[in-house]
């Protein structure tokens, strides 16, 4: 008994020393965001963010207008996900799965108490939404083109080193700004941006460190700068602009919530757009129809088509084939065991397996929301293929 008590006493002292050291580190380095990060992850039994924790942040409402109901297909939910795919869906903690084909809902399912009214974080799907808003701003003439210098809007990017930085470079992740995109490091940009309270101050630490427009380097800060740029170009918050240009015209049924860095502050443009599966699908349908919604052009068609082409960049020493204007690209995809011509697919994605997937050859939009993803083949998460294959198996006609 005595050795155990001695060990527990030693352990208690060690933990106390660690806590004191951690607090001193936070205080002397000014990294106060770590308190919120630790409280909302490790002390809640997680190692990262949750999909439904937007209430822990200040948010700005993206107002909806007159709702437009999705048509429901005559065979709605008559087909079933295969047992093999269902196992994978549930292992990845899927909470919503929706298939729209020929402009109608053909299949939808929810898990764990979530529904078509549940708000969850889309994480980096927000980057794609910011790209869509950029197209709207170009259509209005608020931004001249994707080749307009960022410094025209943001004075901090007018230095000699930043003079070549353009809107295109932010959209295509080729700015060469030295953000440290490390999701495992609590001291890196993603954690500071997510749990911190001053995105402007944080972004000011990072500089252009090479030639712009050469290499694809996925960095969340690119989209955050683009968010600041859109605020200046439009004279509106991102949430208000998204409401006026997307959520209301697309007939979203529910308001969305965009998390802020602090009360009345800036939207976390690179992440943290919170909505539901049916309303996220409207973004997919908009781009499936080349920027039109019910016959009305919302985003310029030429911008949409350019968005879903590979940007002419180098990626890991090879020509980029996987990224456009903040859309991920999956060219010539064939499900396992199939032969013939593949499908050219494009999609938006978030870090915990949030997907808005378009299969133009099948006039299909697939949306999956959940709490896990599985990294896998090539440059795409493995679970992405399960959601595509399940939809194609049910609705390949």
Coordinates of C-alpha atoms in Angstrom, one line a residue:
X1 CA 0.0 0.0 0.0
X2 CA 2.8 2.4 0.9
X3 CA 4.5 2.2 -2.5
X4 CA 1.2 2.9 -4.2
X5 CA 0.6 6.0 -2.0
X6 CA 4.2 7.2 -2.7
X7 CA 3.6 6.8 -6.4
X8 CA 0.3 8.7 -6.3
X9 CA 1.9 11.5 -4.3
X10 CA 4.7 11.7 -6.9
X11 CA 2.2 11.7 -9.7
X12 CA 0.2 14.4 -8.1
X13 CA 3.3 16.6 -7.7
X14 CA 4.4 15.9 -11.3
X15 CA 1.0 16.9 -12.6
X16 CA 1.1 20.1 -10.5
X17 CA 4.5 21.0 -11.9
X18 CA 3.2 20.4 -15.5
X19 CA 0.1 22.6 -14.9
X20 CA 2.2 25.4 -13.4
X21 CA 4.7 25.2 -16.2
X22 CA 1.9 25.2 -18.8
X23 CA 0.3 28.3 -17.2
X24 CA 3.5 30.2 -17.1
X25 CA 4.2 29.3 -20.7
X26 CA 0.7 30.6 -21.7
X27 CA 1.0 33.8 -19.7
X28 CA 4.6 34.7 -20.8
X29 CA 3.9 33.9 -24.5
X30 CA 0.5 35.4 -24.6
X31 CA -1.1 32.2 -26.1
X32 CA -4.3 32.5 -24.0
X33 CA -6.2 30.7 -26.7
X34 CA -4.7 27.5 -25.3
X35 CA -7.0 27.7 -22.3
X36 CA -10.0 27.5 -24.6
X37 CA -8.4 24.8 -26.7
X38 CA -7.5 22.5 -23.9
X39 CA -10.9 23.1 -22.1
X40 CA -12.8 22.2 -25.3
X41 CA -10.7 19.2 -26.4
X42 CA -8.7 17.2 -23.9
X43 CA -10.8 18.1 -20.9
X44 CA -13.8 16.9 -22.9
X45 CA -12.2 13.6 -23.9
X46 CA -11.2 14.7 -27.5
X47 CA -8.0 15.6 -29.2
X48 CA -9.6 18.0 -31.7
X49 CA -12.8 20.1 -32.4
X50 CA -16.3 18.8 -32.4
X51 CA -18.8 19.2 -35.3
X52 CA -21.5 20.8 -33.2
X53 CA -19.6 23.2 -30.9
X54 CA -20.3 26.4 -32.7
X55 CA -22.0 27.7 -29.5
X56 CA -18.6 28.0 -27.8
X57 CA -17.8 30.9 -30.2
X58 CA -19.4 34.2 -31.0
X59 CA -21.3 33.8 -34.3
X60 CA -22.9 36.0 -36.9
X61 CA -26.2 34.8 -38.5
X62 CA -26.3 34.2 -42.3
X63 CA -30.0 35.2 -42.8
X64 CA -32.2 33.1 -45.0
X65 CA -35.1 34.5 -46.9
X66 CA -38.1 32.8 -48.6
X67 CA -37.4 29.1 -48.3
X68 CA -37.5 27.0 -51.4
X69 CA -38.2 23.3 -50.7
X70 CA -36.3 20.7 -52.5
X71 CA -38.4 18.5 -54.8
X72 CA -38.6 14.9 -53.6
X73 CA -38.2 12.1 -56.2
X74 CA -40.9 9.5 -56.7
X75 CA -38.5 6.8 -55.5
X76 CA -37.4 8.7 -52.4
X77 CA -35.6 6.4 -50.0
X78 CA -36.8 3.3 -51.8
X79 CA -33.2 2.2 -52.5
X80 CA -30.9 1.2 -49.7
X81 CA -27.2 1.7 -48.9
X82 CA -25.4 -1.7 -49.1
X83 CA -24.5 -3.4 -45.8
X84 CA -20.8 -3.0 -46.5
X85 CA -21.1 0.7 -47.1
X86 CA -23.4 1.2 -44.1
X87 CA -20.7 -0.4 -41.9
X88 CA -18.2 2.2 -43.2
X89 CA -20.6 5.1 -42.9
X90 CA -21.3 4.2 -39.2
X91 CA -17.7 3.6 -38.4
X92 CA -16.9 7.1 -39.6
X93 CA -19.6 8.5 -37.4
X94 CA -21.8 9.7 -40.3
X95 CA -24.6 12.0 -39.1
X96 CA -26.2 12.9 -42.4
X97 CA -26.1 11.6 -46.0
X98 CA -28.1 13.1 -48.9
X99 CA -28.2 12.2 -52.6
X100 CA -29.8 14.6 -55.1
X101 CA -30.2 13.4 -58.6
X102 CA -31.9 15.3 -61.5
X103 CA -32.6 18.2 -59.1
X104 CA -34.6 16.0 -56.6
X105 CA -33.8 14.4 -53.3
X106 CA -33.6 10.7 -53.9
X107 CA -32.1 9.5 -50.6
X108 CA -31.4 11.0 -47.2
X109 CA -30.6 9.5 -43.8
X110 CA -29.6 10.8 -40.4
X111 CA -27.9 9.2 -37.4
X112 CA -27.4 9.9 -33.7
X113 CA -30.3 12.3 -33.3
X114 CA -29.2 14.7 -36.0
X115 CA -31.8 15.8 -38.6
X116 CA -32.2 18.2 -41.6
X117 CA -32.5 21.1 -39.1
X118 CA -29.2 20.4 -37.3
X119 CA -26.4 22.9 -37.5
X120 CA -22.9 21.4 -37.7
X121 CA -19.6 22.8 -38.7
X122 CA -18.5 22.4 -42.3
X123 CA -14.9 23.2 -41.5
X124 CA -13.0 23.7 -44.7
X125 CA -16.1 23.6 -46.9
X126 CA -16.2 27.2 -45.8
X127 CA -13.2 27.8 -48.0
X128 CA -15.3 26.8 -51.0
X129 CA -18.1 29.1 -49.9
X130 CA -15.7 32.0 -49.8
X131 CA -14.6 31.1 -53.3
X132 CA -18.2 31.2 -54.5
X133 CA -18.6 34.6 -52.8
X134 CA -15.5 35.8 -54.6
X135 CA -17.2 34.9 -57.9
X136 CA -20.2 36.9 -56.9
X137 CA -18.0 39.9 -56.0
X138 CA -16.4 39.7 -59.5
X139 CA -19.8 39.6 -61.1
X140 CA -20.7 42.8 -59.3
X141 CA -17.5 44.5 -60.2
X142 CA -16.4 44.8 -56.6
X143 CA -13.4 42.8 -57.6
X144 CA -12.0 43.4 -61.1
X145 CA -10.8 39.9 -61.7
X146 CA -8.9 37.0 -60.1
X147 CA -5.7 38.7 -61.1
X148 CA -6.3 41.9 -59.2
X149 CA -3.6 42.5 -56.6
X150 CA -4.6 41.8 -53.0
X151 CA -2.8 45.1 -52.0
X152 CA -5.6 47.0 -53.8
X153 CA -7.8 46.1 -50.9
X154 CA -5.5 45.3 -47.9
X155 CA -2.6 47.8 -47.4
X156 CA -0.5 45.2 -45.5
X157 CA 0.0 43.4 -48.8
X158 CA 1.5 46.4 -50.7
X159 CA 5.1 45.8 -49.8
X160 CA 7.6 44.8 -52.4
X161 CA 7.5 41.2 -51.2
X162 CA 3.7 41.1 -51.5
X163 CA 3.2 43.2 -54.6
X164 CA 2.7 40.1 -56.8
X165 CA 0.1 38.5 -54.6
X166 CA -3.3 38.3 -56.3
X167 CA -6.8 37.0 -55.6
X168 CA -6.0 34.0 -57.8
X169 CA -3.1 33.0 -55.6
X170 CA -5.4 33.0 -52.5
X171 CA -8.1 30.9 -54.3
X172 CA -5.6 28.3 -55.5
X173 CA -3.4 28.1 -52.4
X174 CA -0.3 29.4 -54.2
X175 CA 0.4 32.6 -52.2
X176 CA 3.8 31.4 -50.8
X177 CA 2.9 32.9 -47.5
X178 CA 4.6 31.0 -44.7
X179 CA 1.7 29.8 -42.7
X180 CA 2.4 26.7 -40.6
X181 CA -0.5 24.4 -41.5
X182 CA 0.0 21.8 -38.8
X183 CA -3.2 20.4 -37.3
X184 CA -1.4 18.3 -34.6
X185 CA 0.6 21.3 -33.2
X186 CA -1.4 23.5 -30.8
X187 CA 1.1 26.3 -31.4
X188 CA 0.6 26.3 -35.2
X189 CA -1.7 28.5 -37.3
X190 CA -4.9 26.3 -37.3
X191 CA -5.2 26.1 -33.5
X192 CA -4.4 29.8 -33.0
X193 CA -7.0 30.8 -35.7
X194 CA -9.7 28.4 -34.4
X195 CA -9.5 29.2 -30.7
X196 CA -7.9 32.6 -30.8
X197 CA -9.6 36.0 -30.7
X198 CA -7.7 38.2 -33.2
X199 CA -7.4 36.9 -36.7
X200 CA -6.0 40.2 -38.1
X201 CA -3.2 40.2 -35.6
X202 CA -2.5 36.5 -36.2
X203 CA -2.3 36.9 -39.9
X204 CA 0.0 39.8 -39.7
X205 CA 2.8 37.4 -38.4
X206 CA 3.0 35.6 -41.7
X207 CA 4.8 36.9 -44.8
X208 CA 5.1 36.0 -48.5
X209 CA 8.2 33.8 -48.5
X210 CA 8.7 33.0 -52.2
X211 CA 7.3 33.5 -55.7
X212 CA 3.5 33.5 -55.8
X213 CA 1.6 31.3 -58.3
X214 CA 4.1 28.5 -58.6
X215 CA 3.4 25.8 -56.0
X216 CA 0.2 24.4 -54.5
X217 CA 0.5 24.5 -50.7
X218 CA -2.7 24.1 -48.8
X219 CA -2.9 26.8 -46.2
X220 CA -6.0 28.0 -44.3
X221 CA -4.6 31.5 -44.0
X222 CA -5.1 32.1 -47.7
X223 CA -8.9 31.9 -47.3
X224 CA -8.8 34.1 -44.2
X225 CA -7.0 36.8 -46.2
X226 CA -9.6 36.4 -48.9
X227 CA -12.3 36.9 -46.3
X228 CA -10.7 40.1 -45.2
X229 CA -10.5 41.2 -48.8
X230 CA -14.1 40.5 -49.5
X231 CA -15.1 42.6 -46.5
X232 CA -13.2 45.5 -47.9
X233 CA -14.4 45.0 -51.5
X234 CA -18.1 44.6 -50.6
X235 CA -18.4 46.8 -47.5
X236 CA -20.2 44.0 -45.8
X237 CA -19.4 41.2 -43.3
X238 CA -18.9 37.8 -44.9
X239 CA -22.1 36.6 -43.3
X240 CA -24.2 39.5 -44.7
X241 CA -22.7 39.1 -48.1
X242 CA -23.3 35.3 -48.0
X243 CA -26.9 36.0 -47.0
X244 CA -27.5 38.5 -49.8
X245 CA -25.7 36.6 -52.6
X246 CA -26.2 32.9 -51.7
X247 CA -28.5 32.0 -48.8
X248 CA -31.4 34.1 -49.8
X249 CA -31.2 33.6 -53.6
X250 CA -30.7 29.8 -53.1
X251 CA -33.8 29.6 -50.9
X252 CA -32.0 28.2 -47.9
X253 CA -34.6 27.0 -45.4
X254 CA -32.6 27.8 -42.3
X255 CA -30.2 30.6 -41.3
X256 CA -26.6 29.5 -41.1
X257 CA -24.1 30.6 -38.4
X258 CA -20.6 31.8 -39.2
X259 CA -18.2 31.7 -36.2
X260 CA -16.2 34.8 -35.4
X261 CA -12.9 35.4 -33.7
X262 CA -14.5 37.6 -31.1
X263 CA -17.8 39.4 -30.5
X264 CA -18.7 41.5 -33.5
X265 CA -15.4 40.5 -35.0
X266 CA -14.3 38.8 -38.2
X267 CA -15.7 35.5 -39.6
X268 CA -13.4 32.6 -39.6
X269 CA -13.4 32.5 -43.4
X270 CA -11.3 29.4 -43.7
X271 CA -13.7 27.3 -41.6
X272 CA -16.7 27.4 -39.3
X273 CA -19.7 27.9 -41.5
X274 CA -22.5 26.0 -39.7
X275 CA -25.5 24.7 -41.5
X276 CA -27.5 21.6 -42.4
X277 CA -27.2 18.9 -45.1
X278 CA -30.1 20.1 -47.3
X279 CA -28.9 23.7 -47.3
X280 CA -25.3 22.7 -48.0
X281 CA -26.5 20.8 -51.0
X282 CA -27.7 24.1 -52.6
X283 CA -24.0 25.1 -53.1
X284 CA -23.4 21.8 -54.9
X285 CA -26.5 22.2 -57.1
X286 CA -25.5 25.8 -57.9
X287 CA -22.1 24.7 -59.3
X288 CA -23.5 21.5 -60.9
X289 CA -25.7 24.0 -62.9
X290 CA -22.7 26.2 -63.8
X291 CA -23.6 29.0 -61.4
X292 CA -27.3 29.0 -62.1
X293 CA -30.2 28.5 -59.6
X294 CA -33.6 27.8 -61.1
X295 CA -32.4 29.4 -64.3
X296 CA -31.0 32.6 -62.8
X297 CA -27.2 33.1 -63.0
X298 CA -25.9 33.7 -59.4
X299 CA -22.2 33.2 -60.1
X300 CA -20.6 33.9 -63.5
X301 CA -20.5 30.7 -65.6
X302 CA -16.9 31.3 -66.8
X303 CA -15.8 31.7 -63.1
X304 CA -17.5 28.5 -62.2
X305 CA -16.0 26.5 -65.0
X306 CA -12.5 27.9 -64.3
X307 CA -13.0 27.1 -60.6
X308 CA -13.3 23.4 -61.3
X309 CA -10.3 23.1 -63.5
X310 CA -6.8 22.2 -62.1
X311 CA -4.9 25.4 -61.4
X312 CA -1.6 25.4 -63.4
X313 CA 0.6 24.8 -60.4
X314 CA 3.2 22.3 -59.2
X315 CA 2.1 20.0 -56.4
X316 CA 4.7 17.7 -54.7
X317 CA 6.9 18.0 -57.8
X318 CA 4.1 17.1 -60.2
X319 CA 1.5 19.1 -62.2
X320 CA -1.5 19.9 -60.0
X321 CA -4.5 17.8 -60.9
X322 CA -6.5 18.0 -57.6
X323 CA -7.3 21.7 -56.9
X324 CA -9.0 24.6 -58.6
X325 CA -10.5 27.8 -57.0
X326 CA -10.9 26.2 -53.6
X327 CA -12.6 23.1 -55.0
X328 CA -11.0 19.7 -54.9
X329 CA -10.9 17.7 -58.1
X330 CA -11.2 14.0 -58.7
X331 CA -10.8 13.4 -62.5
X332 CA -11.7 10.2 -64.3
X333 CA -12.9 8.4 -61.2
X334 CA -14.0 4.8 -61.6
X335 CA -15.5 2.8 -58.7
X336 CA -13.7 -0.4 -57.8
X337 CA -14.5 -3.2 -60.2
X338 CA -16.0 -0.9 -62.9
X339 CA -14.6 -0.4 -66.4
X340 CA -15.2 2.2 -69.1
X341 CA -15.1 6.0 -68.9
X342 CA -14.5 7.5 -65.5
X343 CA -16.4 10.4 -63.9
X344 CA -14.9 13.9 -63.5
X345 CA -16.0 14.8 -60.0
X346 CA -15.4 18.0 -58.0
X347 CA -16.1 18.5 -54.3
X348 CA -15.7 20.6 -51.2
X349 CA -14.4 19.0 -48.0
X350 CA -13.9 19.6 -44.3
X351 CA -11.4 18.0 -42.0
X352 CA -13.9 15.7 -40.2
X353 CA -15.4 14.3 -43.3
X354 CA -17.7 17.0 -44.5
X355 CA -18.3 16.7 -48.2
X356 CA -20.3 18.4 -50.9
X357 CA -19.7 16.2 -54.0
X358 CA -20.8 16.8 -57.6
X359 CA -20.9 14.1 -60.3
X360 CA -21.9 16.0 -63.4
X361 CA -22.2 12.9 -65.6
X362 CA -25.0 11.7 -63.4
X363 CA -26.5 15.1 -62.6
X364 CA -25.9 14.2 -59.0
X365 CA -25.0 16.0 -55.7
X366 CA -23.9 14.0 -52.7
X367 CA -23.6 15.6 -49.2
X368 CA -22.1 13.7 -46.3
X369 CA -21.7 15.2 -42.8
X370 CA -20.0 13.4 -39.9
X371 CA -17.4 13.4 -37.2
X372 CA -14.6 11.2 -38.7
X373 CA -12.8 10.7 -42.0
X374 CA -10.2 8.1 -43.1
X375 CA -7.1 9.2 -44.9
X376 CA -6.3 7.0 -47.9
X377 CA -5.3 6.7 -51.5
X378 CA -3.7 9.4 -53.6
X379 CA -4.5 12.9 -52.4
X380 CA -8.1 12.2 -51.4
X381 CA -9.5 10.8 -48.1
X382 CA -10.5 7.1 -48.4
X383 CA -14.0 7.6 -47.0
X384 CA -14.8 10.0 -49.9
X385 CA -15.0 7.1 -52.3
X386 CA -17.4 5.2 -50.1
X387 CA -20.0 8.0 -50.2
X388 CA -19.6 8.4 -54.0
X389 CA -19.8 4.6 -54.6
X390 CA -22.8 4.2 -52.4
X391 CA -24.7 6.8 -54.4
X392 CA -23.6 5.5 -57.8
X393 CA -24.7 1.9 -56.7
X394 CA -28.2 3.2 -55.8
X395 CA -28.7 5.7 -58.6
X396 CA -26.4 4.8 -61.6
X397 CA -29.3 4.9 -64.1

